[in-house]
Amino acid sequence: MSRICELTGKGRLVGNNVSHANNKTKRTFLPNLQNVTLISDALGRGIKLRVSMSGLRSVEHVGGLDNWLLKTSDDKLSLNARRLKREIAKKQAETAAA
């Protein structure tokens, strides 16, 4: 399982551990990923995603999963999130036409 946020694309960063003697060794900084269930208003169901906590705060700030997916470009989203985005857009178009 990759350590990349499905909504923001945030992944691991590489840096150095620096000792008191100023020795430098490589290390990785991993994002705080959690498995969460987000509710989609358009679909009316919960969706399980692996999201970073900063990404979750961003989703709540924008006003929910549907708004976040529709405003975010496809290159940041995972394949699963892009499918959800298409499904939500299709559902909203159907309700707007009716």
PDB file of N, CA and C in Angstrom:
ATOM      1  N   MET A   1       0.838  -1.166   0.000  1.00  0.00           N
ATOM      2  CA  MET A   1       0.000   0.000   0.000  1.00  0.00           C
ATOM      3  C   MET A   1       0.895   1.246   0.000  1.00  0.00           C
ATOM      4  N   SER A   2       0.684   2.132  -0.954  1.00  0.00           N
ATOM      5  CA  SER A   2       1.539   3.304  -1.053  1.00  0.00           C
ATOM      6  C   SER A   2       1.198   4.313   0.033  1.00  0.00           C
ATOM      7  N   ARG A   3       2.184   5.089   0.417  1.00  0.00           N
ATOM      8  CA  ARG A   3       1.992   6.075   1.478  1.00  0.00           C
ATOM      9  C   ARG A   3       1.737   7.440   0.866  1.00  0.00           C
ATOM     10  N   ILE A   4       0.641   7.538   0.116  1.00  0.00           N
ATOM     11  CA  ILE A   4       0.262   8.775  -0.553  1.00  0.00           C
ATOM     12  C   ILE A   4      -1.201   9.058  -0.245  1.00  0.00           C
ATOM     13  N   CYS A   5      -1.498  10.320   0.084  1.00  0.00           N
ATOM     14  CA  CYS A   5      -2.873  10.727   0.358  1.00  0.00           C
ATOM     15  C   CYS A   5      -3.682  10.653  -0.929  1.00  0.00           C
ATOM     16  N   GLU A   6      -4.877  10.057  -0.875  1.00  0.00           N
ATOM     17  CA  GLU A   6      -5.703   9.893  -2.065  1.00  0.00           C
ATOM     18  C   GLU A   6      -6.339  11.195  -2.521  1.00  0.00           C
ATOM     19  N   LEU A   7      -6.439  12.183  -1.648  1.00  0.00           N
ATOM     20  CA  LEU A   7      -7.094  13.438  -2.014  1.00  0.00           C
ATOM     21  C   LEU A   7      -6.113  14.550  -2.371  1.00  0.00           C
ATOM     22  N   THR A   8      -5.010  14.658  -1.642  1.00  0.00           N
ATOM     23  CA  THR A   8      -4.090  15.766  -1.879  1.00  0.00           C
ATOM     24  C   THR A   8      -2.834  15.363  -2.634  1.00  0.00           C
ATOM     25  N   GLY A   9      -2.541  14.063  -2.698  1.00  0.00           N
ATOM     26  CA  GLY A   9      -1.325  13.611  -3.363  1.00  0.00           C
ATOM     27  C   GLY A   9      -0.079  13.766  -2.506  1.00  0.00           C
ATOM     28  N   LYS A  10      -0.255  14.117  -1.240  1.00  0.00           N
ATOM     29  CA  LYS A  10       0.880  14.304  -0.339  1.00  0.00           C
ATOM     30  C   LYS A  10       1.553  12.959  -0.096  1.00  0.00           C
ATOM     31  N   GLY A  11       2.868  12.921  -0.285  1.00  0.00           N
ATOM     32  CA  GLY A  11       3.628  11.683  -0.123  1.00  0.00           C
ATOM     33  C   GLY A  11       4.777  11.863   0.847  1.00  0.00           C
ATOM     34  N   ARG A  12       5.717  10.944   0.790  1.00  0.00           N
ATOM     35  CA  ARG A  12       6.838  10.994   1.718  1.00  0.00           C
ATOM     36  C   ARG A  12       7.853  12.033   1.261  1.00  0.00           C
ATOM     37  N   LEU A  13       8.566  12.603   2.223  1.00  0.00           N
ATOM     38  CA  LEU A  13       9.647  13.529   1.965  1.00  0.00           C
ATOM     39  C   LEU A  13      10.942  12.912   2.468  1.00  0.00           C
ATOM     40  N   VAL A  14      12.068  13.304   1.881  1.00  0.00           N
ATOM     41  CA  VAL A  14      13.360  12.777   2.265  1.00  0.00           C
ATOM     42  C   VAL A  14      14.178  13.903   2.881  1.00  0.00           C
ATOM     43  N   GLY A  15      14.863  13.579   3.978  1.00  0.00           N
ATOM     44  CA  GLY A  15      15.700  14.570   4.644  1.00  0.00           C
ATOM     45  C   GLY A  15      16.840  13.899   5.361  1.00  0.00           C
ATOM     46  N   ASN A  16      17.411  14.600   6.305  1.00  0.00           N
ATOM     47  CA  ASN A  16      18.553  14.084   7.050  1.00  0.00           C
ATOM     48  C   ASN A  16      18.267  14.050   8.535  1.00  0.00           C
ATOM     49  N   ASN A  17      18.751  12.987   9.208  1.00  0.00           N
ATOM     50  CA  ASN A  17      18.888  12.996  10.650  1.00  0.00           C
ATOM     51  C   ASN A  17      20.222  13.670  10.933  1.00  0.00           C
ATOM     52  N   VAL A  18      20.232  14.649  11.807  1.00  0.00           N
ATOM     53  CA  VAL A  18      21.478  15.340  12.127  1.00  0.00           C
ATOM     54  C   VAL A  18      21.785  15.099  13.594  1.00  0.00           C
ATOM     55  N   SER A  19      22.944  14.478  13.860  1.00  0.00           N
ATOM     56  CA  SER A  19      23.326  14.157  15.236  1.00  0.00           C
ATOM     57  C   SER A  19      23.963  15.387  15.890  1.00  0.00           C
ATOM     58  N   HIS A  20      24.238  15.256  17.162  1.00  0.00           N
ATOM     59  CA  HIS A  20      24.890  16.333  17.913  1.00  0.00           C
ATOM     60  C   HIS A  20      26.273  16.633  17.331  1.00  0.00           C
ATOM     61  N   ALA A  21      26.925  15.595  16.790  1.00  0.00           N
ATOM     62  CA  ALA A  21      28.243  15.758  16.171  1.00  0.00           C
ATOM     63  C   ALA A  21      28.125  16.212  14.714  1.00  0.00           C
ATOM     64  N   ASN A  22      26.915  16.565  14.286  1.00  0.00           N
ATOM     65  CA  ASN A  22      26.619  17.047  12.933  1.00  0.00           C
ATOM     66  C   ASN A  22      26.820  15.977  11.863  1.00  0.00           C
ATOM     67  N   ASN A  23      26.690  14.678  12.253  1.00  0.00           N
ATOM     68  CA  ASN A  23      26.681  13.607  11.265  1.00  0.00           C
ATOM     69  C   ASN A  23      25.301  13.565  10.629  1.00  0.00           C
ATOM     70  N   LYS A  24      25.269  13.356   9.326  1.00  0.00           N
ATOM     71  CA  LYS A  24      23.992  13.368   8.608  1.00  0.00           C
ATOM     72  C   LYS A  24      23.727  11.990   8.007  1.00  0.00           C
ATOM     73  N   THR A  25      22.541  11.446   8.290  1.00  0.00           N
ATOM     74  CA  THR A  25      22.117  10.190   7.686  1.00  0.00           C
ATOM     75  C   THR A  25      20.730  10.400   7.096  1.00  0.00           C
ATOM     76  N   LYS A  26      20.460   9.713   6.002  1.00  0.00           N
ATOM     77  CA  LYS A  26      19.183   9.884   5.315  1.00  0.00           C
ATOM     78  C   LYS A  26      18.031   9.319   6.138  1.00  0.00           C
ATOM     79  N   ARG A  27      16.873   9.970   6.012  1.00  0.00           N
ATOM     80  CA  ARG A  27      15.653   9.481   6.652  1.00  0.00           C
ATOM     81  C   ARG A  27      14.471   9.939   5.814  1.00  0.00           C
ATOM     82  N   THR A  28      13.300   9.355   6.102  1.00  0.00           N
ATOM     83  CA  THR A  28      12.091   9.754   5.389  1.00  0.00           C
ATOM     84  C   THR A  28      11.086  10.320   6.382  1.00  0.00           C
ATOM     85  N   PHE A  29      10.333  11.293   5.919  1.00  0.00           N
ATOM     86  CA  PHE A  29       9.245  11.869   6.681  1.00  0.00           C
ATOM     87  C   PHE A  29       7.953  11.399   6.031  1.00  0.00           C
ATOM     88  N   LEU A  30       7.143  10.639   6.752  1.00  0.00           N
ATOM     89  CA  LEU A  30       5.913  10.084   6.201  1.00  0.00           C
ATOM     90  C   LEU A  30       4.721  10.947   6.583  1.00  0.00           C
ATOM     91  N   PRO A  31       3.747  11.102   5.682  1.00  0.00           N
ATOM     92  CA  PRO A  31       2.553  11.868   6.036  1.00  0.00           C
ATOM     93  C   PRO A  31       1.695  11.095   7.035  1.00  0.00           C
ATOM     94  N   ASN A  32       0.896  11.816   7.792  1.00  0.00           N
ATOM     95  CA  ASN A  32       0.017  11.211   8.795  1.00  0.00           C
ATOM     96  C   ASN A  32      -1.242  10.708   8.091  1.00  0.00           C
ATOM     97  N   LEU A  33      -1.177   9.490   7.548  1.00  0.00           N
ATOM     98  CA  LEU A  33      -2.298   8.914   6.806  1.00  0.00           C
ATOM     99  C   LEU A  33      -3.201   8.113   7.728  1.00  0.00           C
ATOM    100  N   GLN A  34      -4.502   8.266   7.527  1.00  0.00           N
ATOM    101  CA  GLN A  34      -5.493   7.532   8.287  1.00  0.00           C
ATOM    102  C   GLN A  34      -6.553   7.011   7.326  1.00  0.00           C
ATOM    103  N   ASN A  35      -7.116   5.863   7.645  1.00  0.00           N
ATOM    104  CA  ASN A  35      -8.244   5.340   6.891  1.00  0.00           C
ATOM    105  C   ASN A  35      -9.516   5.966   7.465  1.00  0.00           C
ATOM    106  N   VAL A  36     -10.226   6.731   6.624  1.00  0.00           N
ATOM    107  CA  VAL A  36     -11.421   7.425   7.083  1.00  0.00           C
ATOM    108  C   VAL A  36     -12.579   7.129   6.138  1.00  0.00           C
ATOM    109  N   THR A  37     -13.789   7.275   6.646  1.00  0.00           N
ATOM    110  CA  THR A  37     -14.999   7.165   5.835  1.00  0.00           C
ATOM    111  C   THR A  37     -15.609   8.552   5.749  1.00  0.00           C
ATOM    112  N   LEU A  38     -15.627   9.108   4.531  1.00  0.00           N
ATOM    113  CA  LEU A  38     -16.201  10.425   4.301  1.00  0.00           C
ATOM    114  C   LEU A  38     -17.566  10.257   3.652  1.00  0.00           C
ATOM    115  N   ILE A  39     -18.513  11.100   4.049  1.00  0.00           N
ATOM    116  CA  ILE A  39     -19.875  11.022   3.546  1.00  0.00           C
ATOM    117  C   ILE A  39     -20.013  11.920   2.325  1.00  0.00           C
ATOM    118  N   SER A  40     -20.542  11.358   1.246  1.00  0.00           N
ATOM    119  CA  SER A  40     -20.836  12.129   0.042  1.00  0.00           C
ATOM    120  C   SER A  40     -22.310  12.500   0.058  1.00  0.00           C
ATOM    121  N   ASP A  41     -22.586  13.810  -0.016  1.00  0.00           N
ATOM    122  CA  ASP A  41     -23.978  14.268  -0.006  1.00  0.00           C
ATOM    123  C   ASP A  41     -24.683  13.903  -1.303  1.00  0.00           C
ATOM    124  N   ALA A  42     -23.983  14.004  -2.421  1.00  0.00           N
ATOM    125  CA  ALA A  42     -24.597  13.720  -3.718  1.00  0.00           C
ATOM    126  C   ALA A  42     -24.924  12.235  -3.865  1.00  0.00           C
ATOM    127  N   LEU A  43     -24.003  11.376  -3.420  1.00  0.00           N
ATOM    128  CA  LEU A  43     -24.207   9.931  -3.567  1.00  0.00           C
ATOM    129  C   LEU A  43     -25.027   9.349  -2.414  1.00  0.00           C
ATOM    130  N   GLY A  44     -25.018  10.020  -1.284  1.00  0.00           N
ATOM    131  CA  GLY A  44     -25.787   9.549  -0.134  1.00  0.00           C
ATOM    132  C   GLY A  44     -25.208   8.322   0.529  1.00  0.00           C
ATOM    133  N   ARG A  45     -23.901   8.187   0.491  1.00  0.00           N
ATOM    134  CA  ARG A  45     -23.260   7.032   1.127  1.00  0.00           C
ATOM    135  C   ARG A  45     -21.864   7.417   1.601  1.00  0.00           C
ATOM    136  N   GLY A  46     -21.280   6.553   2.416  1.00  0.00           N
ATOM    137  CA  GLY A  46     -19.930   6.763   2.917  1.00  0.00           C
ATOM    138  C   GLY A  46     -18.908   6.171   1.967  1.00  0.00           C
ATOM    139  N   ILE A  47     -17.742   6.817   1.893  1.00  0.00           N
ATOM    140  CA  ILE A  47     -16.675   6.381   1.005  1.00  0.00           C
ATOM    141  C   ILE A  47     -15.401   6.250   1.826  1.00  0.00           C
ATOM    142  N   LYS A  48     -14.774   5.071   1.767  1.00  0.00           N
ATOM    143  CA  LYS A  48     -13.547   4.835   2.514  1.00  0.00           C
ATOM    144  C   LYS A  48     -12.349   5.299   1.693  1.00  0.00           C
ATOM    145  N   LEU A  49     -11.518   6.149   2.311  1.00  0.00           N
ATOM    146  CA  LEU A  49     -10.327   6.679   1.667  1.00  0.00           C
ATOM    147  C   LEU A  49      -9.167   6.670   2.643  1.00  0.00           C
ATOM    148  N   ARG A  50      -7.935   6.695   2.114  1.00  0.00           N
ATOM    149  CA  ARG A  50      -6.730   6.822   2.926  1.00  0.00           C
ATOM    150  C   ARG A  50      -6.239   8.257   2.751  1.00  0.00           C
ATOM    151  N   VAL A  51      -6.462   9.063   3.787  1.00  0.00           N
ATOM    152  CA  VAL A  51      -6.289  10.507   3.676  1.00  0.00           C
ATOM    153  C   VAL A  51      -5.322  11.005   4.748  1.00  0.00           C
ATOM    154  N   SER A  52      -4.505  12.007   4.394  1.00  0.00           N
ATOM    155  CA  SER A  52      -3.656  12.659   5.388  1.00  0.00           C
ATOM    156  C   SER A  52      -4.523  13.568   6.247  1.00  0.00           C
ATOM    157  N   MET A  53      -4.068  13.822   7.466  1.00  0.00           N
ATOM    158  CA  MET A  53      -4.860  14.654   8.368  1.00  0.00           C
ATOM    159  C   MET A  53      -4.934  16.086   7.856  1.00  0.00           C
ATOM    160  N   SER A  54      -3.897  16.586   7.216  1.00  0.00           N
ATOM    161  CA  SER A  54      -3.978  17.930   6.641  1.00  0.00           C
ATOM    162  C   SER A  54      -4.972  17.953   5.488  1.00  0.00           C
ATOM    163  N   GLY A  55      -5.056  16.865   4.735  1.00  0.00           N
ATOM    164  CA  GLY A  55      -6.040  16.767   3.664  1.00  0.00           C
ATOM    165  C   GLY A  55      -7.454  16.717   4.207  1.00  0.00           C
ATOM    166  N   LEU A  56      -7.639  16.031   5.326  1.00  0.00           N
ATOM    167  CA  LEU A  56      -8.961  15.950   5.952  1.00  0.00           C
ATOM    168  C   LEU A  56      -9.416  17.320   6.441  1.00  0.00           C
ATOM    169  N   ARG A  57      -8.487  18.095   7.036  1.00  0.00           N
ATOM    170  CA  ARG A  57      -8.815  19.455   7.457  1.00  0.00           C
ATOM    171  C   ARG A  57      -9.186  20.321   6.258  1.00  0.00           C
ATOM    172  N   SER A  58      -8.494  20.133   5.145  1.00  0.00           N
ATOM    173  CA  SER A  58      -8.796  20.898   3.936  1.00  0.00           C
ATOM    174  C   SER A  58     -10.180  20.557   3.407  1.00  0.00           C
ATOM    175  N   VAL A  59     -10.540  19.285   3.437  1.00  0.00           N
ATOM    176  CA  VAL A  59     -11.861  18.856   2.966  1.00  0.00           C
ATOM    177  C   VAL A  59     -12.946  19.488   3.831  1.00  0.00           C
ATOM    178  N   GLU A  60     -12.759  19.494   5.140  1.00  0.00           N
ATOM    179  CA  GLU A  60     -13.743  20.088   6.034  1.00  0.00           C
ATOM    180  C   GLU A  60     -13.822  21.600   5.834  1.00  0.00           C
ATOM    181  N   HIS A  61     -12.700  22.239   5.538  1.00  0.00           N
ATOM    182  CA  HIS A  61     -12.680  23.690   5.337  1.00  0.00           C
ATOM    183  C   HIS A  61     -13.446  24.094   4.077  1.00  0.00           C
ATOM    184  N   VAL A  62     -13.323  23.290   3.016  1.00  0.00           N
ATOM    185  CA  VAL A  62     -13.983  23.607   1.745  1.00  0.00           C
ATOM    186  C   VAL A  62     -15.483  23.341   1.822  1.00  0.00           C
ATOM    187  N   GLY A  63     -15.913  22.440   2.687  1.00  0.00           N
ATOM    188  CA  GLY A  63     -17.346  22.207   2.838  1.00  0.00           C
ATOM    189  C   GLY A  63     -17.777  20.797   2.512  1.00  0.00           C
ATOM    190  N   GLY A  64     -16.881  19.849   2.563  1.00  0.00           N
ATOM    191  CA  GLY A  64     -17.258  18.461   2.365  1.00  0.00           C
ATOM    192  C   GLY A  64     -16.539  17.814   1.194  1.00  0.00           C
ATOM    193  N   LEU A  65     -16.720  16.520   1.088  1.00  0.00           N
ATOM    194  CA  LEU A  65     -16.019  15.727   0.074  1.00  0.00           C
ATOM    195  C   LEU A  65     -16.429  16.115  -1.339  1.00  0.00           C
ATOM    196  N   ASP A  66     -17.713  16.347  -1.567  1.00  0.00           N
ATOM    197  CA  ASP A  66     -18.188  16.666  -2.911  1.00  0.00           C
ATOM    198  C   ASP A  66     -17.558  17.956  -3.428  1.00  0.00           C
ATOM    199  N   ASN A  67     -17.559  19.008  -2.610  1.00  0.00           N
ATOM    200  CA  ASN A  67     -16.965  20.282  -3.018  1.00  0.00           C
ATOM    201  C   ASN A  67     -15.476  20.142  -3.260  1.00  0.00           C
ATOM    202  N   TRP A  68     -14.791  19.373  -2.391  1.00  0.00           N
ATOM    203  CA  TRP A  68     -13.346  19.210  -2.536  1.00  0.00           C
ATOM    204  C   TRP A  68     -13.016  18.528  -3.861  1.00  0.00           C
ATOM    205  N   LEU A  69     -13.705  17.442  -4.166  1.00  0.00           N
ATOM    206  CA  LEU A  69     -13.397  16.701  -5.388  1.00  0.00           C
ATOM    207  C   LEU A  69     -13.685  17.532  -6.634  1.00  0.00           C
ATOM    208  N   LEU A  70     -14.768  18.296  -6.636  1.00  0.00           N
ATOM    209  CA  LEU A  70     -15.111  19.081  -7.812  1.00  0.00           C
ATOM    210  C   LEU A  70     -14.161  20.253  -8.030  1.00  0.00           C
ATOM    211  N   LYS A  71     -13.546  20.769  -6.963  1.00  0.00           N
ATOM    212  CA  LYS A  71     -12.638  21.909  -7.090  1.00  0.00           C
ATOM    213  C   LYS A  71     -11.186  21.508  -7.330  1.00  0.00           C
ATOM    214  N   THR A  72     -10.823  20.256  -7.065  1.00  0.00           N
ATOM    215  CA  THR A  72      -9.441  19.812  -7.161  1.00  0.00           C
ATOM    216  C   THR A  72      -9.151  19.269  -8.550  1.00  0.00           C
ATOM    217  N   SER A  73      -7.936  19.555  -9.054  1.00  0.00           N
ATOM    218  CA  SER A  73      -7.554  19.053 -10.371  1.00  0.00           C
ATOM    219  C   SER A  73      -7.295  17.553 -10.309  1.00  0.00           C
ATOM    220  N   ASP A  74      -7.467  16.894 -11.450  1.00  0.00           N
ATOM    221  CA  ASP A  74      -7.362  15.434 -11.504  1.00  0.00           C
ATOM    222  C   ASP A  74      -5.941  14.931 -11.257  1.00  0.00           C
ATOM    223  N   ASP A  75      -4.922  15.733 -11.557  1.00  0.00           N
ATOM    224  CA  ASP A  75      -3.556  15.232 -11.413  1.00  0.00           C
ATOM    225  C   ASP A  75      -3.152  15.022  -9.954  1.00  0.00           C
ATOM    226  N   LYS A  76      -3.819  15.669  -8.994  1.00  0.00           N
ATOM    227  CA  LYS A  76      -3.526  15.464  -7.581  1.00  0.00           C
ATOM    228  C   LYS A  76      -4.263  14.261  -7.009  1.00  0.00           C
ATOM    229  N   LEU A  77      -5.371  13.857  -7.624  1.00  0.00           N
ATOM    230  CA  LEU A  77      -6.234  12.822  -7.076  1.00  0.00           C
ATOM    231  C   LEU A  77      -5.769  11.426  -7.471  1.00  0.00           C
ATOM    232  N   SER A  78      -6.075  10.455  -6.630  1.00  0.00           N
ATOM    233  CA  SER A  78      -5.803   9.061  -6.966  1.00  0.00           C
ATOM    234  C   SER A  78      -6.846   8.567  -7.968  1.00  0.00           C
ATOM    235  N   LEU A  79      -6.629   7.395  -8.502  1.00  0.00           N
ATOM    236  CA  LEU A  79      -7.558   6.814  -9.472  1.00  0.00           C
ATOM    237  C   LEU A  79      -8.943   6.632  -8.850  1.00  0.00           C
ATOM    238  N   ASN A  80      -8.978   6.150  -7.621  1.00  0.00           N
ATOM    239  CA  ASN A  80     -10.241   5.949  -6.910  1.00  0.00           C
ATOM    240  C   ASN A  80     -10.973   7.282  -6.722  1.00  0.00           C
ATOM    241  N   ALA A  81     -10.248   8.333  -6.360  1.00  0.00           N
ATOM    242  CA  ALA A  81     -10.862   9.644  -6.136  1.00  0.00           C
ATOM    243  C   ALA A  81     -11.357  10.247  -7.457  1.00  0.00           C
ATOM    244  N   ARG A  82     -10.633  10.004  -8.564  1.00  0.00           N
ATOM    245  CA  ARG A  82     -11.085  10.505  -9.876  1.00  0.00           C
ATOM    246  C   ARG A  82     -12.392   9.833 -10.289  1.00  0.00           C
ATOM    247  N   ARG A  83     -12.519   8.543 -10.001  1.00  0.00           N
ATOM    248  CA  ARG A  83     -13.773   7.840 -10.294  1.00  0.00           C
ATOM    249  C   ARG A  83     -14.922   8.425  -9.482  1.00  0.00           C
ATOM    250  N   LEU A  84     -14.659   8.704  -8.202  1.00  0.00           N
ATOM    251  CA  LEU A  84     -15.673   9.318  -7.350  1.00  0.00           C
ATOM    252  C   LEU A  84     -16.066  10.689  -7.878  1.00  0.00           C
ATOM    253  N   LYS A  85     -15.088  11.458  -8.335  1.00  0.00           N
ATOM    254  CA  LYS A  85     -15.353  12.797  -8.858  1.00  0.00           C
ATOM    255  C   LYS A  85     -16.289  12.733 -10.061  1.00  0.00           C
ATOM    256  N   ARG A  86     -16.028  11.793 -10.977  1.00  0.00           N
ATOM    257  CA  ARG A  86     -16.895  11.630 -12.151  1.00  0.00           C
ATOM    258  C   ARG A  86     -18.297  11.208 -11.742  1.00  0.00           C
ATOM    259  N   GLU A  87     -18.374  10.297 -10.779  1.00  0.00           N
ATOM    260  CA  GLU A  87     -19.667   9.803 -10.311  1.00  0.00           C
ATOM    261  C   GLU A  87     -20.481  10.923  -9.654  1.00  0.00           C
ATOM    262  N   ILE A  88     -19.822  11.747  -8.850  1.00  0.00           N
ATOM    263  CA  ILE A  88     -20.501  12.858  -8.174  1.00  0.00           C
ATOM    264  C   ILE A  88     -20.948  13.906  -9.187  1.00  0.00           C
ATOM    265  N   ALA A  89     -20.086  14.228 -10.163  1.00  0.00           N
ATOM    266  CA  ALA A  89     -20.445  15.215 -11.180  1.00  0.00           C
ATOM    267  C   ALA A  89     -21.643  14.729 -11.998  1.00  0.00           C
ATOM    268  N   LYS A  90     -21.658  13.438 -12.321  1.00  0.00           N
ATOM    269  CA  LYS A  90     -22.771  12.866 -13.084  1.00  0.00           C
ATOM    270  C   LYS A  90     -24.065  12.941 -12.272  1.00  0.00           C
ATOM    271  N   LYS A  91     -23.987  12.614 -10.983  1.00  0.00           N
ATOM    272  CA  LYS A  91     -25.166  12.636 -10.115  1.00  0.00           C
ATOM    273  C   LYS A  91     -25.699  14.058  -9.945  1.00  0.00           C
ATOM    274  N   GLN A  92     -24.803  15.029  -9.798  1.00  0.00           N
ATOM    275  CA  GLN A  92     -25.233  16.418  -9.653  1.00  0.00           C
ATOM    276  C   GLN A  92     -25.842  16.954 -10.945  1.00  0.00           C
ATOM    277  N   ALA A  93     -25.310  16.514 -12.095  1.00  0.00           N
ATOM    278  CA  ALA A  93     -25.885  16.928 -13.373  1.00  0.00           C
ATOM    279  C   ALA A  93     -27.292  16.358 -13.552  1.00  0.00           C
ATOM    280  N   GLU A  94     -27.499  15.132 -13.097  1.00  0.00           N
ATOM    281  CA  GLU A  94     -28.826  14.509 -13.191  1.00  0.00           C
ATOM    282  C   GLU A  94     -29.843  15.238 -12.319  1.00  0.00           C
ATOM    283  N   THR A  95     -29.426  15.613 -11.100  1.00  0.00           N
ATOM    284  CA  THR A  95     -30.359  16.299 -10.202  1.00  0.00           C
ATOM    285  C   THR A  95     -30.622  17.737 -10.664  1.00  0.00           C
ATOM    286  N   ALA A  96     -29.637  18.367 -11.316  1.00  0.00           N
ATOM    287  CA  ALA A  96     -29.848  19.723 -11.830  1.00  0.00           C
ATOM    288  C   ALA A  96     -30.780  19.724 -13.034  1.00  0.00           C
ATOM    289  N   ALA A  97     -30.711  18.672 -13.859  1.00  0.00           N
ATOM    290  CA  ALA A  97     -31.571  18.576 -15.055  1.00  0.00           C
ATOM    291  C   ALA A  97     -33.002  18.224 -14.667  1.00  0.00           C
ATOM    292  N   ALA A  98     -33.175  17.518 -13.574  1.00  0.00           N
ATOM    293  CA  ALA A  98     -34.529  17.074 -13.183  1.00  0.00           C
ATOM    294  C   ALA A  98     -35.329  18.144 -12.495  1.00  0.00           C
TER     295      ALA A  98
END
